[in-house]
mmCIF file of C-alpha atoms and ligand atoms in Angstrom:
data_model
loop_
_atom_site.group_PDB
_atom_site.id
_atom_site.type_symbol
_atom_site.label_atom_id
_atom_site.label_comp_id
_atom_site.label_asym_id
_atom_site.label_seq_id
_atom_site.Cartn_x
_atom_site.Cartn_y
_atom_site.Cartn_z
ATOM 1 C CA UNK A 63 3.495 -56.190 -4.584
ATOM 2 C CA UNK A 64 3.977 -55.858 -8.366
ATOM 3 C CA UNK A 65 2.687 -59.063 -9.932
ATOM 4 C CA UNK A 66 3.578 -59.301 -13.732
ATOM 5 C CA UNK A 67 0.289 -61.242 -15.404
ATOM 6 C CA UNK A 68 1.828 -62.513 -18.689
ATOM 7 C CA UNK A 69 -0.027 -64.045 -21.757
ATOM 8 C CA UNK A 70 -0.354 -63.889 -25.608
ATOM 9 C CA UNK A 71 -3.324 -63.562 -27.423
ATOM 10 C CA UNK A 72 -1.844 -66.460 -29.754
ATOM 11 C CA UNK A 73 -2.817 -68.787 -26.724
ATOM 12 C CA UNK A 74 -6.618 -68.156 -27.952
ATOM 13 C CA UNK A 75 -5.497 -69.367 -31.451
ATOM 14 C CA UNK A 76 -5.227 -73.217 -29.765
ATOM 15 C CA UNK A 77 -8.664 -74.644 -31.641
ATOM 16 C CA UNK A 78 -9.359 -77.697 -30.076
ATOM 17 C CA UNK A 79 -12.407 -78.157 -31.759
ATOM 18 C CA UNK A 80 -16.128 -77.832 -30.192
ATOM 19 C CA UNK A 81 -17.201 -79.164 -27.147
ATOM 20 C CA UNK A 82 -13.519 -79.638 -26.076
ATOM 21 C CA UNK A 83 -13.292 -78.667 -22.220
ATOM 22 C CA UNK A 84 -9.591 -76.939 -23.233
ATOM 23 C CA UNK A 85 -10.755 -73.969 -24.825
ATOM 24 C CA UNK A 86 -10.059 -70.478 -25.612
ATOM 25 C CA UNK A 87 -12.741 -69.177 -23.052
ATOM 26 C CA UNK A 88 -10.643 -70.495 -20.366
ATOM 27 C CA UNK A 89 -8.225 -67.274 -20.687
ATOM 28 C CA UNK A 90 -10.688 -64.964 -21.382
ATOM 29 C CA UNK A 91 -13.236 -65.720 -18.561
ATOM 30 C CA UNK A 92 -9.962 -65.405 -16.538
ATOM 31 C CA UNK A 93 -9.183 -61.605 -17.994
ATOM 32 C CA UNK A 94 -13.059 -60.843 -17.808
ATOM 33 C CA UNK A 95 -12.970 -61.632 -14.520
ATOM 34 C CA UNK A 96 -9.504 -59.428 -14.132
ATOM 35 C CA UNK A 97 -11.153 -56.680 -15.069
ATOM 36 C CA UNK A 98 -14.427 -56.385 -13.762
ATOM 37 C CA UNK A 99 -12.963 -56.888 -10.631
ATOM 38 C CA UNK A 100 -10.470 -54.027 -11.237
ATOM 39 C CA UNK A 101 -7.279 -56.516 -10.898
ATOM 40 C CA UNK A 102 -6.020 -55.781 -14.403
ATOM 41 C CA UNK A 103 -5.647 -52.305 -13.719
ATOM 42 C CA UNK A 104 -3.170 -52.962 -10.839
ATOM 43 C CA UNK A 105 -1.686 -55.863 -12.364
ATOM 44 C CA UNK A 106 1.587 -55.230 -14.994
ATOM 45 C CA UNK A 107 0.340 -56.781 -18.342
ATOM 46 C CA UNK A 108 3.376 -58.145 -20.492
ATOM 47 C CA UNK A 109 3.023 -59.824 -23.762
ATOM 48 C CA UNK A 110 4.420 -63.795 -24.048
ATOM 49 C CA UNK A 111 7.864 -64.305 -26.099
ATOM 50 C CA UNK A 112 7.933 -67.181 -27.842
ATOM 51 C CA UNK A 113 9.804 -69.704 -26.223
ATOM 52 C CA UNK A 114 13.010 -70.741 -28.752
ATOM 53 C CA UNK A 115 14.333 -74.399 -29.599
ATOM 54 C CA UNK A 116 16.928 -74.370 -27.336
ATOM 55 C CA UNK A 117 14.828 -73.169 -24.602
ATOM 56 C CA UNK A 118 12.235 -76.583 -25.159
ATOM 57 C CA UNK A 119 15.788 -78.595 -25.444
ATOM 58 C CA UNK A 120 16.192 -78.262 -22.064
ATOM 59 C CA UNK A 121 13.696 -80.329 -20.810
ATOM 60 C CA UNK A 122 12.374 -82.010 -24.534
ATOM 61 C CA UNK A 123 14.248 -84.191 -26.868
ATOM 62 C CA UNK A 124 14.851 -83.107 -30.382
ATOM 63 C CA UNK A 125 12.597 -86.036 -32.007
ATOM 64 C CA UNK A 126 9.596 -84.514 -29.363
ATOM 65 C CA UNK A 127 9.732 -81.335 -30.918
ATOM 66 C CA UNK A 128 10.163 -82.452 -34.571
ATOM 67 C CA UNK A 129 6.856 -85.300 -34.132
ATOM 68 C CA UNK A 130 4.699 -82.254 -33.306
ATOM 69 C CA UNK A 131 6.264 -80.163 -35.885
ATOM 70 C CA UNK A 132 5.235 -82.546 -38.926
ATOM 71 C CA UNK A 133 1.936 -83.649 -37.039
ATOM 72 C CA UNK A 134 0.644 -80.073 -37.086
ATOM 73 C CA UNK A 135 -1.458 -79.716 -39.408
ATOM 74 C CA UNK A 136 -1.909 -76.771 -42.611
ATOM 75 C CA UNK A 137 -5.793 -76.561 -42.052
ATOM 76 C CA UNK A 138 -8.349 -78.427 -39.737
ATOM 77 C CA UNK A 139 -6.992 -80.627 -36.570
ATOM 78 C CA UNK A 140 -4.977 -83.450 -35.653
ATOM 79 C CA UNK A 141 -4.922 -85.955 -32.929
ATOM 80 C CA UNK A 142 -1.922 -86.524 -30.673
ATOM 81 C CA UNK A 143 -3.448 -88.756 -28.274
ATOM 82 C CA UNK A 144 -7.813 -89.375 -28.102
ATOM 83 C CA UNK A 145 -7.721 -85.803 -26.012
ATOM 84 C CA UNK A 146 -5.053 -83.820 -27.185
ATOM 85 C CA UNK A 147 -5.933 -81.812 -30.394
ATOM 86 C CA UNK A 148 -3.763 -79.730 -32.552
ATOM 87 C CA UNK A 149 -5.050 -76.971 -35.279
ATOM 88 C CA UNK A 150 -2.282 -75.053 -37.470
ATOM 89 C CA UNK A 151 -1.700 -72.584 -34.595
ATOM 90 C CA UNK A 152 -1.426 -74.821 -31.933
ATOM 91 C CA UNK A 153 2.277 -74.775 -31.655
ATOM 92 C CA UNK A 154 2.762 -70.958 -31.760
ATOM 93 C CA UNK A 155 -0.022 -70.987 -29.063
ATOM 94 C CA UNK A 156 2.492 -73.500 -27.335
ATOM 95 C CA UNK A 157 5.816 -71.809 -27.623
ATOM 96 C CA UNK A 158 3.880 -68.933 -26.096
ATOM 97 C CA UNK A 159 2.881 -70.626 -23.240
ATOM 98 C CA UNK A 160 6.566 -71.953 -22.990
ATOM 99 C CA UNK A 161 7.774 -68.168 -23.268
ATOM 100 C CA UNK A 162 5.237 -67.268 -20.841
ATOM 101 C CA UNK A 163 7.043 -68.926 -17.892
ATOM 102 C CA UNK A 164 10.264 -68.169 -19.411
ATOM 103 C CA UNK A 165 9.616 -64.609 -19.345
ATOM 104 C CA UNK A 166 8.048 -64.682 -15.835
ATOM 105 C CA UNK A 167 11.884 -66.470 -14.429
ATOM 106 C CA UNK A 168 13.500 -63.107 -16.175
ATOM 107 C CA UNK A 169 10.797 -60.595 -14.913
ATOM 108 C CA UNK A 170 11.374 -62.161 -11.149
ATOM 109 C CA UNK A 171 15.250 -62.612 -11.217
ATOM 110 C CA UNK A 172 15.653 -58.999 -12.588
ATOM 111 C CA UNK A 173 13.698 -57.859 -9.442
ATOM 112 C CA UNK A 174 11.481 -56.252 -11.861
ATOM 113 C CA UNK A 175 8.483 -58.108 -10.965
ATOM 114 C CA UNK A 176 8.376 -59.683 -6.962
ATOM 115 C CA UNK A 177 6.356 -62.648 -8.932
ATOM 116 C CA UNK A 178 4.177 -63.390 -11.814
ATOM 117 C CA UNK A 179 1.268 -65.465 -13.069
ATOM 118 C CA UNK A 180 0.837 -66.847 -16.649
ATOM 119 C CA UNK A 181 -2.294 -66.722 -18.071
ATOM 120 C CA UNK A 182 -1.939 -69.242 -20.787
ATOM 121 C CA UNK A 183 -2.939 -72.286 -22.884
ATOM 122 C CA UNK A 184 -2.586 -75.112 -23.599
ATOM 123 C CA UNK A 185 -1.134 -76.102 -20.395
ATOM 124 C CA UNK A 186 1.980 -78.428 -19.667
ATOM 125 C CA UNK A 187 2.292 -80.550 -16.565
ATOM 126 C CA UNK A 188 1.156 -83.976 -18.454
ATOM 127 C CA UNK A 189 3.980 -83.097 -21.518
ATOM 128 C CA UNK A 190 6.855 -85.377 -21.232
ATOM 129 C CA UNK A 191 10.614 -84.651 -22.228
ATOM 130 C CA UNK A 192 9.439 -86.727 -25.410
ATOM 131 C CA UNK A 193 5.596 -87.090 -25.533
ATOM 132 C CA UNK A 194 3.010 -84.362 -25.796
ATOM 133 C CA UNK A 195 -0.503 -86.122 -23.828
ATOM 134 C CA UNK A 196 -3.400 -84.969 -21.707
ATOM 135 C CA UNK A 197 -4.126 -81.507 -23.159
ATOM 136 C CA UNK A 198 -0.442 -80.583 -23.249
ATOM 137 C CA UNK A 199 2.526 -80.056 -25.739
ATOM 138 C CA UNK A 200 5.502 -78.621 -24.050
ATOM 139 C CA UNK A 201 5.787 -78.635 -20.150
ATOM 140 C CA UNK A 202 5.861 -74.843 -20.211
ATOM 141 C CA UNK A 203 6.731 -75.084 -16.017
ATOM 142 C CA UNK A 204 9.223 -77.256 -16.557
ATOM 143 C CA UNK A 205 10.930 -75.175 -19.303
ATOM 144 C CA UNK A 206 10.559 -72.018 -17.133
ATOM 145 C CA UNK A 207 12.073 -73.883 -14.114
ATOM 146 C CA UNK A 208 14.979 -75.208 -16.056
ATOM 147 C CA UNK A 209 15.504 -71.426 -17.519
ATOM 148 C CA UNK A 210 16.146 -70.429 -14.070
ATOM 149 C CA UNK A 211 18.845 -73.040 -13.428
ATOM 150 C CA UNK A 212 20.374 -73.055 -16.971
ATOM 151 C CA UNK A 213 20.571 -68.906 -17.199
ATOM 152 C CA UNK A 214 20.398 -67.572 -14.100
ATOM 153 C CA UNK A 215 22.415 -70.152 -12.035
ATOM 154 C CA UNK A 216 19.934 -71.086 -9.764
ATOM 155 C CA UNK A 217 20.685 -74.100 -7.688
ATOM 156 C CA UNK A 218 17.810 -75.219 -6.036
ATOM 157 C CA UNK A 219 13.798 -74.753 -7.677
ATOM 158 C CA UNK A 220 10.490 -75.913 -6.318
ATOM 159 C CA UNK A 221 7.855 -77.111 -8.309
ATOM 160 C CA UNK A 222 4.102 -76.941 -6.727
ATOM 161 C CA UNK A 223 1.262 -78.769 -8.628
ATOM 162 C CA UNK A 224 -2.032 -78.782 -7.333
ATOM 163 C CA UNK A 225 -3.977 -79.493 -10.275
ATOM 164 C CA UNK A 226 -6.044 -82.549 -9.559
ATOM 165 C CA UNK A 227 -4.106 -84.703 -12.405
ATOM 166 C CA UNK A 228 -0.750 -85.920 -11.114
ATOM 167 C CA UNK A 229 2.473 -83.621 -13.242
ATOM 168 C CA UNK A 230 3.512 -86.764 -14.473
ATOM 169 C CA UNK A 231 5.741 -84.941 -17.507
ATOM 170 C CA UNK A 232 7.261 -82.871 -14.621
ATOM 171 C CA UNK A 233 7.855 -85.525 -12.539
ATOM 172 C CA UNK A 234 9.948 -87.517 -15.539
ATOM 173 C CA UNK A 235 11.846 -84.733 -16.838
ATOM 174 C CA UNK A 236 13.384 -83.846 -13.511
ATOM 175 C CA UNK A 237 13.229 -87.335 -11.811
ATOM 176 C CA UNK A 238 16.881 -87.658 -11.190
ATOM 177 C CA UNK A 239 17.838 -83.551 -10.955
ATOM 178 C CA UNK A 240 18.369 -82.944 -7.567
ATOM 179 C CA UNK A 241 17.872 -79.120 -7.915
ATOM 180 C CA UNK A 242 14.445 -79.580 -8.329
ATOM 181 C CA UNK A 243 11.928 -80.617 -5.869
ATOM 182 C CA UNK A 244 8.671 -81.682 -7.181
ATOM 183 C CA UNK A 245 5.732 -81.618 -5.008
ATOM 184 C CA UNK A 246 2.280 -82.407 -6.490
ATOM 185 C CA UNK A 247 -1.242 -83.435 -4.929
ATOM 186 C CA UNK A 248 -3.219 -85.238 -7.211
ATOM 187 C CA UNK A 249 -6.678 -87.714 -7.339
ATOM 188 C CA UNK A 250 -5.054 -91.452 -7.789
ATOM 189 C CA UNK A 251 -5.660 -93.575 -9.470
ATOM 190 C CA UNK A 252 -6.807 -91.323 -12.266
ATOM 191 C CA UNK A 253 -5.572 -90.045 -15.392
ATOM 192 C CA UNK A 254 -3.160 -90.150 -16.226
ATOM 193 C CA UNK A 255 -2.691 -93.602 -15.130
ATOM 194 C CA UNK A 256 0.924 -93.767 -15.238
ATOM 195 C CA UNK A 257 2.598 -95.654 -12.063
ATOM 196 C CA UNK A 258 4.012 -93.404 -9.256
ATOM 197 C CA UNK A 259 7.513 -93.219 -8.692
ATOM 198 C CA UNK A 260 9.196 -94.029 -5.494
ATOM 199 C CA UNK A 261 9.762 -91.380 -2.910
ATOM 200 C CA UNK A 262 12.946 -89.278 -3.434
ATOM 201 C CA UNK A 263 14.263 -86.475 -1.825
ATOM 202 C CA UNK A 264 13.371 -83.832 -4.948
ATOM 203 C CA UNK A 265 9.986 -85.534 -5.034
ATOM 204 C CA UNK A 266 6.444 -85.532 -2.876
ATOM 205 C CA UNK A 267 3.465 -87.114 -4.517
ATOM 206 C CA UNK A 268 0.372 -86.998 -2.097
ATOM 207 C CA UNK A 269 -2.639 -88.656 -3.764
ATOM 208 C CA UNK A 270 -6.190 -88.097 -2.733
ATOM 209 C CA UNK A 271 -8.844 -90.433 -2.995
ATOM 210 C CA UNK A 272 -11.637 -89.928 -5.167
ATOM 211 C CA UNK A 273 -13.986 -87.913 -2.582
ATOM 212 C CA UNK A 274 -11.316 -86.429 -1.066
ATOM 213 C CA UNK A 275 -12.309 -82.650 0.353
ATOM 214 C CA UNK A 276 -10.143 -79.893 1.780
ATOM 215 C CA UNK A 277 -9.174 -81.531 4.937
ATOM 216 C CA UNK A 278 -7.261 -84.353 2.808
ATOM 217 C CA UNK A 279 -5.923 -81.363 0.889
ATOM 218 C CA UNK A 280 -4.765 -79.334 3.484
ATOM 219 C CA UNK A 281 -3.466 -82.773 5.414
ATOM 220 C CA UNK A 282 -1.699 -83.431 2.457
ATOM 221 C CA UNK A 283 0.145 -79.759 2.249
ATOM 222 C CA UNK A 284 0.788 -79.316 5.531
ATOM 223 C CA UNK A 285 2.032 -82.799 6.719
ATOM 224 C CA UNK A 286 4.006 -83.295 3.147
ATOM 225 C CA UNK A 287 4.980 -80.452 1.361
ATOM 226 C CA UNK A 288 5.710 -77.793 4.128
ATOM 227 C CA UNK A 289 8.197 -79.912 5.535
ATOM 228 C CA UNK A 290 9.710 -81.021 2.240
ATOM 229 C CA UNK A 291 10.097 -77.185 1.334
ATOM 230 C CA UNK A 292 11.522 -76.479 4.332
ATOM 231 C CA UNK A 293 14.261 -79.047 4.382
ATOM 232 C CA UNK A 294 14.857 -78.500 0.621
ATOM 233 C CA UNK A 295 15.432 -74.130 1.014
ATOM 234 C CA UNK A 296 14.342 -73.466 -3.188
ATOM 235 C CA UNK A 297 15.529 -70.054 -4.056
ATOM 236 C CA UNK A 298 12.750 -70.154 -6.390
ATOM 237 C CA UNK A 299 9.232 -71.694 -6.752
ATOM 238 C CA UNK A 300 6.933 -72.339 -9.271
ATOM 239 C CA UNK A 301 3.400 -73.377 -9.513
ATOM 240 C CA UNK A 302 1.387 -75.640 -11.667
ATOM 241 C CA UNK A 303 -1.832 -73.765 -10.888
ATOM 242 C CA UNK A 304 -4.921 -75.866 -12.005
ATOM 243 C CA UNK A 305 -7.891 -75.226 -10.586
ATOM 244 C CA UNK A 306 -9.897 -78.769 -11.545
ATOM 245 C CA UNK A 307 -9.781 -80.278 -8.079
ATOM 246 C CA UNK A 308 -12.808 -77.550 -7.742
ATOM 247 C CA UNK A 309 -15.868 -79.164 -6.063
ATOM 248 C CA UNK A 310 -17.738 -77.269 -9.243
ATOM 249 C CA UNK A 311 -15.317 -78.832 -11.614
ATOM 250 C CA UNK A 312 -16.562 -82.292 -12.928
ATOM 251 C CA UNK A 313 -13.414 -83.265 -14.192
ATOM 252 C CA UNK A 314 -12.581 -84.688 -11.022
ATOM 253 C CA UNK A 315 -14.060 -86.703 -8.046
ATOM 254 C CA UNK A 316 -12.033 -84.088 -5.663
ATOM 255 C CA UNK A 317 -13.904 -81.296 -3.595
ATOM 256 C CA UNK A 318 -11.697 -77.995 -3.181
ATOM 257 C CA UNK A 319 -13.741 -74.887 -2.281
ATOM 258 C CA UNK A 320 -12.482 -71.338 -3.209
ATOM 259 C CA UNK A 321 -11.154 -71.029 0.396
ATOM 260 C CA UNK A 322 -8.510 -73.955 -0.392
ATOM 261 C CA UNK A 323 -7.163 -72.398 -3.243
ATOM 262 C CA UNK A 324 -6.669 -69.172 -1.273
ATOM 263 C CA UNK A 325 -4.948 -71.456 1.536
ATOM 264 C CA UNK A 326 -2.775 -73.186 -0.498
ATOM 265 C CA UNK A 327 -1.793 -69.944 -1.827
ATOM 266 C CA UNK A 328 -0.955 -68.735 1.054
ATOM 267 C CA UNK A 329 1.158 -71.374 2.137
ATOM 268 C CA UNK A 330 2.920 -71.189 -0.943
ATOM 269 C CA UNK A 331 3.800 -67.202 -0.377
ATOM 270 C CA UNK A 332 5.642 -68.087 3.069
ATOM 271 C CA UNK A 333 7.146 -70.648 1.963
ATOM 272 C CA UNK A 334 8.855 -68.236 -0.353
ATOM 273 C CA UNK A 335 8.845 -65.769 1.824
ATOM 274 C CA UNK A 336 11.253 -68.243 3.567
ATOM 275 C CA UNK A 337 13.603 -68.941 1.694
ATOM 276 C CA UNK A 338 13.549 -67.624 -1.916
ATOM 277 C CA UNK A 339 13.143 -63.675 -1.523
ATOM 278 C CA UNK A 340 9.418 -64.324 -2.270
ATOM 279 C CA UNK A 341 10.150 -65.060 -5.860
ATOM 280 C CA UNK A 342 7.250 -67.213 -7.611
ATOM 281 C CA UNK A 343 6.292 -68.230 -11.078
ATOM 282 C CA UNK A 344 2.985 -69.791 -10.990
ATOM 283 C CA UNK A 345 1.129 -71.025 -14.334
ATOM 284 C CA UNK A 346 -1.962 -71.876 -15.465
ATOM 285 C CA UNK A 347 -2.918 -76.160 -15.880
ATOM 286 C CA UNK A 348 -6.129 -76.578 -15.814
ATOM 287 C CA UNK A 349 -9.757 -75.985 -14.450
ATOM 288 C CA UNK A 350 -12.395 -75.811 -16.678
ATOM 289 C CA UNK A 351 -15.503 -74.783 -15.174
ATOM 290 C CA UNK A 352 -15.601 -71.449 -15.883
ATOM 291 C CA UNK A 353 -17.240 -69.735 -13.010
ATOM 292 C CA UNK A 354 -15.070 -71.568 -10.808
ATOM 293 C CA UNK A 355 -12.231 -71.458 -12.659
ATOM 294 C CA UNK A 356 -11.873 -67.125 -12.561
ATOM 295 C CA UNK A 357 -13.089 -66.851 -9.517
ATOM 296 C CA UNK A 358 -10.156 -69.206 -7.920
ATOM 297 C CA UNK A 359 -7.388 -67.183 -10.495
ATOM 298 C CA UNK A 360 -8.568 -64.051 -9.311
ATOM 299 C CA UNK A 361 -8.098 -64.994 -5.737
ATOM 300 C CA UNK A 362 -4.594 -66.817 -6.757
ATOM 301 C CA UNK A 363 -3.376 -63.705 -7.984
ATOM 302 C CA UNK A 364 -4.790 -61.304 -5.220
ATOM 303 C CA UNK A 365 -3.087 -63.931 -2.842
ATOM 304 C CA UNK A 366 0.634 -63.135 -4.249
ATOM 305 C CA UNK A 367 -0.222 -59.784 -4.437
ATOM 306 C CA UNK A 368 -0.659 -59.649 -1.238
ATOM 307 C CA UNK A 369 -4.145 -58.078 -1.561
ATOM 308 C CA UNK A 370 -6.644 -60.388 -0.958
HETATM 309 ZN ZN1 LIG B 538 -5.812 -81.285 -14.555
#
């Protein structure tokens, strides 16, 4: 299948200072890995627009997007929250990211591309329509997701985060859209701390305890989400792809293997197979042990390539 792999090499400009696990080796351990493996030769490379204004609008207020704009700073960094760190690129690197997931909605829609994976940093899911936290400055899946209902009429969109931190921006923006169904496995309680919603028909939170392996994971998709994607039909689906649940990946008290991140994959491809013509926008969150962090991309992307 033709898989678009979209990024910008603006994403790299993010400084975060040293030592911070969010770092610019994150996307290029990730294309490293691409092409020693000979993926990026049978992947279609597209550079990142940025995203606009009215594109962030959608899902941000106006005061979110003017806060960062006079916090960023000319030279050096600046602190939005104790872990989130901004340098005077940071918000280009952001509006990439953004554009990433907006381009990835166009490339799919079109029919040029049968689905598409975004390479990019910093990631999104924690960003709130009015707070940037956890890493994250615009909810670039959320802005790609509501680019597909917004321009292309799309009536019903599935969001999939399996990042081991719960999407708690995602889950806020769209809380009371019901053309978007929000399904998310997370470790709880665990940053970021913020109290779970009730259960809703556009929404699935399955938490895992801290020690939690793949046969809570897979529980958790298969009794859970399957069923919710099945009742709900998206015509689309999107992914919050982080890769920290990783049982290398000490941000987290959660044991995936490789082989869950394939699976999960895989579950994700028939499910739209099913019922959205295949069509799926997945995005990089986080995972931030290196090793473990290609390896599981590269597999990812094989997955909705079909050539794994
Ligand atoms: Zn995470």
């Amino acid at each position: 299948m033709a898989i678009a792999y979209i990024s910008h090499r603006d994403c790299l400009l993010h400084d975060t200072a040293d030592g911070h696990p969010e770092c610019a080796r994150r996307i290029t351990v990730i294309e490293d890995r691409f092409i020693a493996t000979g993926l990026s030769d049978i992947l279609r490379h597209f550079d990142a627009p940025l995203a606009t204004d009215s594109q962030l609008l959608r899902v941000h207020t106006q005061g979110h997007l003017d806060g960062l704009a006079s916090l960023a700073p000319k030279t050096g960094y600046e602190r939005v929250d104790p872990d989130t760190i901004i340098c005077a690129d940071s918000l280009t690197a952001a509006k990439r990211a953004a554009g990433a997931v907006i381009a990835g909605v166009d490339l799919v829609i079109s029919g040029e591309m049968e689905a598409a994976f975004c390479g990019v940093r910093p990631p999104g899911h924690h960003a709130e329509s009015r707070r940037a936290m956890g890493f994250c400055l615009y909810n670039n899946i959320a802005v790609g997701a509501a680019h597909a209902l917004a321009a292309h009429g799309l009536h019903r969109v599935a969001i999939i985060d399996f990042d081991v931190h719960h999407g708690n921006g995602t889950e806020e923006i769209f809380k009371d859209d019901d053309r978007v169904l929000f399904c998310s496995t997370f470790q709880h309680p665990f940053y970021p701390f913020t109290a779970l919603l009730e259960p809703a028909d556009n929404r699935v939170n399955t938490p895992l305890q801290a020690g939690a392996g793949s046969d809570e994971f897979r529980t958790a998709v298969t009794e859970q989400w399957l069923p919710a994607l099945q009742r709900f039909q998206p015509e689309m689906i999107f992914v919050s792809a982080g890769f920290d649940a990783h049982r290398d990946d000490d941000m987290s008290n959660v044991s995936l293997t490789d082989g869950d991140f394939q699976w999960v994959t895989e579950q994700i491809v028939a499910a739209a197979a099913d019922s959205a013509s295949g069509r799926i926008v997945s995005a990089l969150e986080g995972g931030y042990e290196l090793n473990s962090l290609a390896r599981c991309v590269e597999t990812h992307v094989r997955v909705l390539m079909g050539v794994h």
